[in-house]
mmCIF file of C-alpha atoms in Angstrom:
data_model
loop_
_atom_site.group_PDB
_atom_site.id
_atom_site.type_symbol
_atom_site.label_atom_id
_atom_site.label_comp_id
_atom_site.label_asym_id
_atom_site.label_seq_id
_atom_site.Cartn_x
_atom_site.Cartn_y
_atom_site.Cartn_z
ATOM 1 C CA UNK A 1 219.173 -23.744 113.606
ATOM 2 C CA UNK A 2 220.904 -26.924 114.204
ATOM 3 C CA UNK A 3 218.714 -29.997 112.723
ATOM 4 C CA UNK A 4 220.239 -32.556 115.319
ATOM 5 C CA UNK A 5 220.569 -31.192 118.922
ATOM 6 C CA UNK A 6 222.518 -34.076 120.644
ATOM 7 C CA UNK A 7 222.014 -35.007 124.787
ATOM 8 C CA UNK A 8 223.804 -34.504 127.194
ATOM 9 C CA UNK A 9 226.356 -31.953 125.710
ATOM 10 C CA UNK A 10 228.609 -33.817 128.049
ATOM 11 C CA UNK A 11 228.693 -36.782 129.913
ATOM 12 C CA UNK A 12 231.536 -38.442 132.348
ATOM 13 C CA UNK A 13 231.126 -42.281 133.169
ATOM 14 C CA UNK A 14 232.779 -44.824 134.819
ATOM 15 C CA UNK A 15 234.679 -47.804 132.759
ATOM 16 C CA UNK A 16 232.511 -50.922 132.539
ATOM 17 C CA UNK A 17 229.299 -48.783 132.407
ATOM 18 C CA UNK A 18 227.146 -47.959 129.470
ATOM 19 C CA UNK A 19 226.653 -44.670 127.936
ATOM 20 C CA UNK A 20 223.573 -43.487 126.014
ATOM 21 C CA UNK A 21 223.458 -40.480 124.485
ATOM 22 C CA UNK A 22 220.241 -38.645 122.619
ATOM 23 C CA UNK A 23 219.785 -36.771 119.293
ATOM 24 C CA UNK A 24 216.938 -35.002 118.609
ATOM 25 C CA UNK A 25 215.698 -33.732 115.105
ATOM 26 C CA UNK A 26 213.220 -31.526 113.132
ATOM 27 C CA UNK A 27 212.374 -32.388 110.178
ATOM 28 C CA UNK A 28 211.743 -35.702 108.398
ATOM 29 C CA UNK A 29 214.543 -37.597 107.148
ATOM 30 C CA UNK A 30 215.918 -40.228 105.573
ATOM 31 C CA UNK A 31 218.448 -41.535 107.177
ATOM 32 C CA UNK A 32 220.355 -40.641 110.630
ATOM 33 C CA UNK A 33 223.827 -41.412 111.056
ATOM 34 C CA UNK A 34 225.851 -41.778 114.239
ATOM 35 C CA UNK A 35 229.577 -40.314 113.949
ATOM 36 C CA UNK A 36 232.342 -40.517 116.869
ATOM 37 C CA UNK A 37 235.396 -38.265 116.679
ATOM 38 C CA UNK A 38 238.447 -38.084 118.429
ATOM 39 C CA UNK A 39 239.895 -35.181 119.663
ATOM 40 C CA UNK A 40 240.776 -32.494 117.286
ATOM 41 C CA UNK A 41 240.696 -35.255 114.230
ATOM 42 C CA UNK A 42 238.291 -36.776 111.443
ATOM 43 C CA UNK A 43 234.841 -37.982 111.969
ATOM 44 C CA UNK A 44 234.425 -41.688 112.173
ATOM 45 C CA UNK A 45 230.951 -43.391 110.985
ATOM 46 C CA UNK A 46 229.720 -45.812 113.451
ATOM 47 C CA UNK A 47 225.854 -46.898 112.604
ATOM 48 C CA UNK A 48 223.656 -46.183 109.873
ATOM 49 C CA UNK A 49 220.246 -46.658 110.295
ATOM 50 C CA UNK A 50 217.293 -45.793 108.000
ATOM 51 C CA UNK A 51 213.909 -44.091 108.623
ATOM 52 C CA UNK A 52 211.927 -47.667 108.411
ATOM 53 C CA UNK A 53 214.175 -48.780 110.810
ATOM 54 C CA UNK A 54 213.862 -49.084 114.934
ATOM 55 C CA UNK A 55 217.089 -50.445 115.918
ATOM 56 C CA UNK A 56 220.600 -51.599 115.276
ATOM 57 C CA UNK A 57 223.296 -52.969 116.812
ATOM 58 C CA UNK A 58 227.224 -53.290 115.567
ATOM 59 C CA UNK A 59 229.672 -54.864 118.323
ATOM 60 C CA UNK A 60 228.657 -52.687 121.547
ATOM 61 C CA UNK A 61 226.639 -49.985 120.362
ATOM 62 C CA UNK A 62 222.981 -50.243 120.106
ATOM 63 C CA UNK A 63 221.036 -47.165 117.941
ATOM 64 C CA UNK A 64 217.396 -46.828 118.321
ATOM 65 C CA UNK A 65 214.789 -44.538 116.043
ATOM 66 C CA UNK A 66 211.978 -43.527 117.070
ATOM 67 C CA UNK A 67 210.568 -40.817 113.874
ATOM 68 C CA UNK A 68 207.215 -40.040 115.701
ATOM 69 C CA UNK A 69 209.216 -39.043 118.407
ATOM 70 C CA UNK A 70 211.717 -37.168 116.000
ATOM 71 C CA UNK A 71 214.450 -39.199 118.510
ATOM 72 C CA UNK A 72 217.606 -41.088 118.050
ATOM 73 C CA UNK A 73 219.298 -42.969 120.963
ATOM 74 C CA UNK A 74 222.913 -44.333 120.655
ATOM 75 C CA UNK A 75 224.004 -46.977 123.741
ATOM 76 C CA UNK A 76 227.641 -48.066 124.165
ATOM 77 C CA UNK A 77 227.836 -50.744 126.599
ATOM 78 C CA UNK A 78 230.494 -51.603 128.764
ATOM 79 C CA UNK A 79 232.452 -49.086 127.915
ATOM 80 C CA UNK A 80 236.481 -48.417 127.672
ATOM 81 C CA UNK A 81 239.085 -45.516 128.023
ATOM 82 C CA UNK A 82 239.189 -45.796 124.305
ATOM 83 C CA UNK A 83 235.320 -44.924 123.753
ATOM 84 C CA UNK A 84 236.341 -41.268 125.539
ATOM 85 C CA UNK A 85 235.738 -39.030 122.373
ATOM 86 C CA UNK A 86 232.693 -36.670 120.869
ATOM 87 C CA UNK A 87 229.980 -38.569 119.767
ATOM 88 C CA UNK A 88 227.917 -36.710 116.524
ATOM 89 C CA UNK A 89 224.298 -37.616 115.481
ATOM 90 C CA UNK A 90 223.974 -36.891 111.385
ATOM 91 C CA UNK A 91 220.556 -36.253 109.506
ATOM 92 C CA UNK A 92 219.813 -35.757 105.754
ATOM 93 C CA UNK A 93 218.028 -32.351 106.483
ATOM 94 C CA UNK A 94 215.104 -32.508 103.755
ATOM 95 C CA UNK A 95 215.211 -28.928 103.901
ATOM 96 C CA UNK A 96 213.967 -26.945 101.171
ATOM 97 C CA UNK A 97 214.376 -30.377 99.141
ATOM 98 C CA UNK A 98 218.129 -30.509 99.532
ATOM 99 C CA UNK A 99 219.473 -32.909 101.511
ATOM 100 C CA UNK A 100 222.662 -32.216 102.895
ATOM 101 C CA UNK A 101 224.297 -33.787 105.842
ATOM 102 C CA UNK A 102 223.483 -31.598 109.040
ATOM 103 C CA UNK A 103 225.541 -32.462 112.056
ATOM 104 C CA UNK A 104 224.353 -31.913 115.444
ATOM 105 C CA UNK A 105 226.878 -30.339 118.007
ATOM 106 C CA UNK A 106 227.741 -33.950 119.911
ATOM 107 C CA UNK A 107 227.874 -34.981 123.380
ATOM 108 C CA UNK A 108 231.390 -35.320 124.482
ATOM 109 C CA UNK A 109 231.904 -38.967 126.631
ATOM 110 C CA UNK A 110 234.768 -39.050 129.013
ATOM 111 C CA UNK A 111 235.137 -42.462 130.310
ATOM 112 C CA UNK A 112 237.055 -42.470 133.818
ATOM 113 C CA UNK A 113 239.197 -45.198 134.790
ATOM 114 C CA UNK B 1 242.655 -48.354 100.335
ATOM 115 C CA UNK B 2 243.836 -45.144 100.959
ATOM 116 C CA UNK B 3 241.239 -43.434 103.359
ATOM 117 C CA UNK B 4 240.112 -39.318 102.905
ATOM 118 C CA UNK B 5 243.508 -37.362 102.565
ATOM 119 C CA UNK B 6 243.679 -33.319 103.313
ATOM 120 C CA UNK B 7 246.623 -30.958 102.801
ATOM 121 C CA UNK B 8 247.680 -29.119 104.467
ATOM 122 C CA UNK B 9 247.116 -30.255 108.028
ATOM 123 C CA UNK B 10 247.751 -27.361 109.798
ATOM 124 C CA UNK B 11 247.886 -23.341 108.657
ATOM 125 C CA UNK B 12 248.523 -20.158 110.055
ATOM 126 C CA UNK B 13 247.670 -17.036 108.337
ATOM 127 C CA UNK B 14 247.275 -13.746 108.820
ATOM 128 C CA UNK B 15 243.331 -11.824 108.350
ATOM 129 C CA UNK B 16 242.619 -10.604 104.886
ATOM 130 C CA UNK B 17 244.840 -12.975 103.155
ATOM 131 C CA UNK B 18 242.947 -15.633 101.332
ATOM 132 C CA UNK B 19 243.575 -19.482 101.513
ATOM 133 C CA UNK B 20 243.179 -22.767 99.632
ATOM 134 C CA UNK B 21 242.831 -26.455 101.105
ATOM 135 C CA UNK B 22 243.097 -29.569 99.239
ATOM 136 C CA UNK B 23 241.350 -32.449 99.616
ATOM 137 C CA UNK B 24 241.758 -36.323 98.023
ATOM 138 C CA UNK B 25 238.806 -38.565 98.411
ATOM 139 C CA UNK B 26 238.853 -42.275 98.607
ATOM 140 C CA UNK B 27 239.328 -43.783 95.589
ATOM 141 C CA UNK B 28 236.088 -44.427 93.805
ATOM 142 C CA UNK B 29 233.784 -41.801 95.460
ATOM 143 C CA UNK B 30 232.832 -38.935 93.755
ATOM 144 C CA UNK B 31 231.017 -36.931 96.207
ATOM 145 C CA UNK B 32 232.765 -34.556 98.356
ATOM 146 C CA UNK B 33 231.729 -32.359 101.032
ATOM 147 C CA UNK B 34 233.352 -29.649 103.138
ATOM 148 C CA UNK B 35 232.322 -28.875 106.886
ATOM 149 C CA UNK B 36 233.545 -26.123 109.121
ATOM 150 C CA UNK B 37 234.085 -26.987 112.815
ATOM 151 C CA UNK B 38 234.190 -24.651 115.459
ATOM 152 C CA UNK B 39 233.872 -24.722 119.568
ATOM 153 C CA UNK B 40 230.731 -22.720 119.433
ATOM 154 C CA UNK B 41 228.712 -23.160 116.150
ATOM 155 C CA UNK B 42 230.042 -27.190 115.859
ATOM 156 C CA UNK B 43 229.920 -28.731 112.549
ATOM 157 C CA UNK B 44 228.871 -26.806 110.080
ATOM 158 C CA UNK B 45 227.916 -27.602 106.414
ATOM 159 C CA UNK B 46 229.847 -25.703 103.858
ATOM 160 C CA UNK B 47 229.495 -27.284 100.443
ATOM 161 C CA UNK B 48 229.108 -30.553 98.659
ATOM 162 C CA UNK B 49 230.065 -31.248 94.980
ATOM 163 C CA UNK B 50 229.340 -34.333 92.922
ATOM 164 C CA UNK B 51 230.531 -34.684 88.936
ATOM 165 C CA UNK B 52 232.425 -31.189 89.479
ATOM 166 C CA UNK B 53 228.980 -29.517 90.407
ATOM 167 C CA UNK B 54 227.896 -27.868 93.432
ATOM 168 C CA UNK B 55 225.335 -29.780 94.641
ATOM 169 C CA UNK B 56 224.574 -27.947 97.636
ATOM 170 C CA UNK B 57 225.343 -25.167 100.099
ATOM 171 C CA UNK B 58 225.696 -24.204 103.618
ATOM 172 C CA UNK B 59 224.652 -20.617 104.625
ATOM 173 C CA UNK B 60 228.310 -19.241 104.526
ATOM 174 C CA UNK B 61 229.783 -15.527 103.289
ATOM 175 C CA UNK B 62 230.469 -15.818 99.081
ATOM 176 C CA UNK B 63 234.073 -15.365 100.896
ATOM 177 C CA UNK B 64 233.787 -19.255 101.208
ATOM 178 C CA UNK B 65 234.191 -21.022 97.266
ATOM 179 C CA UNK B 66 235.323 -24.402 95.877
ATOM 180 C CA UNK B 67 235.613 -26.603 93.033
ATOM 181 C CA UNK B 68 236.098 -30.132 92.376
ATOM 182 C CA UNK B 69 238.200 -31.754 89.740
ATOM 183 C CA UNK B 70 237.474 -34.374 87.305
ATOM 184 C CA UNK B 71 239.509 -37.081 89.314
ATOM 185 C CA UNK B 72 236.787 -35.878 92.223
ATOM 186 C CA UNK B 73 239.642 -34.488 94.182
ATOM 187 C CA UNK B 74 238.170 -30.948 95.868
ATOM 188 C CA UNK B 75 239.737 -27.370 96.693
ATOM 189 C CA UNK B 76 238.227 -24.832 99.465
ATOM 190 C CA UNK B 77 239.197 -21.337 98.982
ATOM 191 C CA UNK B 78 238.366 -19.199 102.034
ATOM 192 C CA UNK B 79 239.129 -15.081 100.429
ATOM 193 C CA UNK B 80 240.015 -12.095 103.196
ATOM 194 C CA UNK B 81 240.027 -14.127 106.151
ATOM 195 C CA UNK B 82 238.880 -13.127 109.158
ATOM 196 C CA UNK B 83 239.445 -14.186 112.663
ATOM 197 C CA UNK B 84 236.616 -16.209 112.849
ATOM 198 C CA UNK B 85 237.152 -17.933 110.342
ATOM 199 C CA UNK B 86 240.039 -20.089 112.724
ATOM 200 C CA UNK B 87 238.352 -23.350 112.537
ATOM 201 C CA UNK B 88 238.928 -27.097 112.346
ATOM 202 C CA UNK B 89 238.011 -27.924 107.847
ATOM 203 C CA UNK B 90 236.744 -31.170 107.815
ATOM 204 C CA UNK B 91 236.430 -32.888 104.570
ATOM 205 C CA UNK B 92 234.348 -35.992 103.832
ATOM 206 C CA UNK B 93 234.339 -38.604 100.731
ATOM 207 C CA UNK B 94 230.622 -40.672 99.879
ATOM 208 C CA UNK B 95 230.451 -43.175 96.693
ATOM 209 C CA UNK B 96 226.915 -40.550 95.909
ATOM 210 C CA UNK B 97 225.765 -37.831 97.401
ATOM 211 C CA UNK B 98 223.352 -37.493 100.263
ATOM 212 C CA UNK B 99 223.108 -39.737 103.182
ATOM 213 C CA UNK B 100 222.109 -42.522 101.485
ATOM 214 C CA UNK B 101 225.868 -43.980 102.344
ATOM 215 C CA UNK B 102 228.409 -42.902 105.100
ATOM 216 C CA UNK B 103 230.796 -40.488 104.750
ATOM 217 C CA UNK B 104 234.311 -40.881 105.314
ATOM 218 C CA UNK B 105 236.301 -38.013 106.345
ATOM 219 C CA UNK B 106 239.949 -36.591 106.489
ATOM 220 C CA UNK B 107 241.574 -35.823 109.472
ATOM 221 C CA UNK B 108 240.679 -32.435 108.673
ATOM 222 C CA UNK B 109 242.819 -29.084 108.081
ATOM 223 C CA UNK B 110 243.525 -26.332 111.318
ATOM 224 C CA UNK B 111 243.605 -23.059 110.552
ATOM 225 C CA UNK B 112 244.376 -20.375 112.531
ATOM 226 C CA UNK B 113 243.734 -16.965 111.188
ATOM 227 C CA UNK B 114 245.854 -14.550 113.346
#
């Protein structure tokens, strides 16, 4: 089963508004990544942010942890044509003590003009 | 510095052949990990190597294999393909393994199994 489960699977918003998307996890981790990809093409880190951490920002995105909650938020403000793409939530699955990279299945953000 | 490189980009074969991918990380990283992307299942974890070891794997067919080089660059071989096995191959680059650091990935490898 998948470790990160990602919310909405879709969302459609207008330019100029923000976007927030959830990711929602299992197990403890580590770390929890935030990935954006373009259609069809290579994953692009956004935001790293660590277990002991609650938030973080980078330009207009805004991440949030909550681990009690087992709950990652990721909030693009003001958003542009440009920010339409799938956006991927990334734990370190400490599954069976391994811990590889487990991708959720994303919420895909279509910003309308 | 030359980002995550895969070869080739795009591949159409037929079912039961077999097929290899290639990938180059970034300069300096010796981790590499393989993912499988598909409309339904999404990413999918297939392997990571670090120091030409397997590190870790993803709960795929023994169909699925790779190897990693002493220069860190990586091969996937995918044996008697199968239709399903049409997919997006994503391959990402870390300085170490785990998600201690990002990963940077290639623009990924379509295959289309026919």
């Amino acid at each position: 089963s998948q470790q990160g489960e990602e919310d909405p699977q879709a969302l459609s918003i207008q330019e100029g508004e923000n976007a927030t998307m959830n990711c929602s996890y299992k197990t403890s981790i580590n770390n929890l990544q935030w990935y954006r990809q373009n259609s069809g093409r290579g994953l692009v880190h956004l935001i790293l942010i660590r277990s002991n951490e609650r938030e973080k920002h980078s330009g207009r995105l805004r991440v949030t942890l909550d681990t009690s909650k087992k709950s990652s938020s990721l909030l693009i403000t003001a958003s542009r044509a440009a920010d339409t793409a799938s956006y991927f939530c990334a734990t370190d699955a400490n599954l069976n003590r391994d811990d590889k990279i487990i991708f959720g299945k994303g919420t895909r953000l279509h910003i309308l003009p | 510095k030359a980002g995550v490189t895969q070869t080739p980009r795009y591949l159409i074969k037929t079912r039961g052949q077999q097929v290899t991918l290639s990938c180059s990380p970034i300069s300096g990283h010796r981790s590499v990990s393989w993912y499988q992307q598909t409309p339904g299942q999404g990413l999918q974890f297939l392997f990571e190597y670090f120091s030409e070891t397997q590190r870790n794997k993803g709960n795929f067919p023994g169909r699925f294999s790779g190897r990693q080089f002493s220069n860190s660059r990586s091969e996937m071989n995918v044996s008697t393909l199968e239709l399903g096995d049409s997919a997006l191959y994503l391959c990402a680059s870390s300085l170490v393994p785990g998600a201690v650091y990002e990963q940077y990935f290639g623009p990924g490898t379509r295959l289309t199994v026919t």
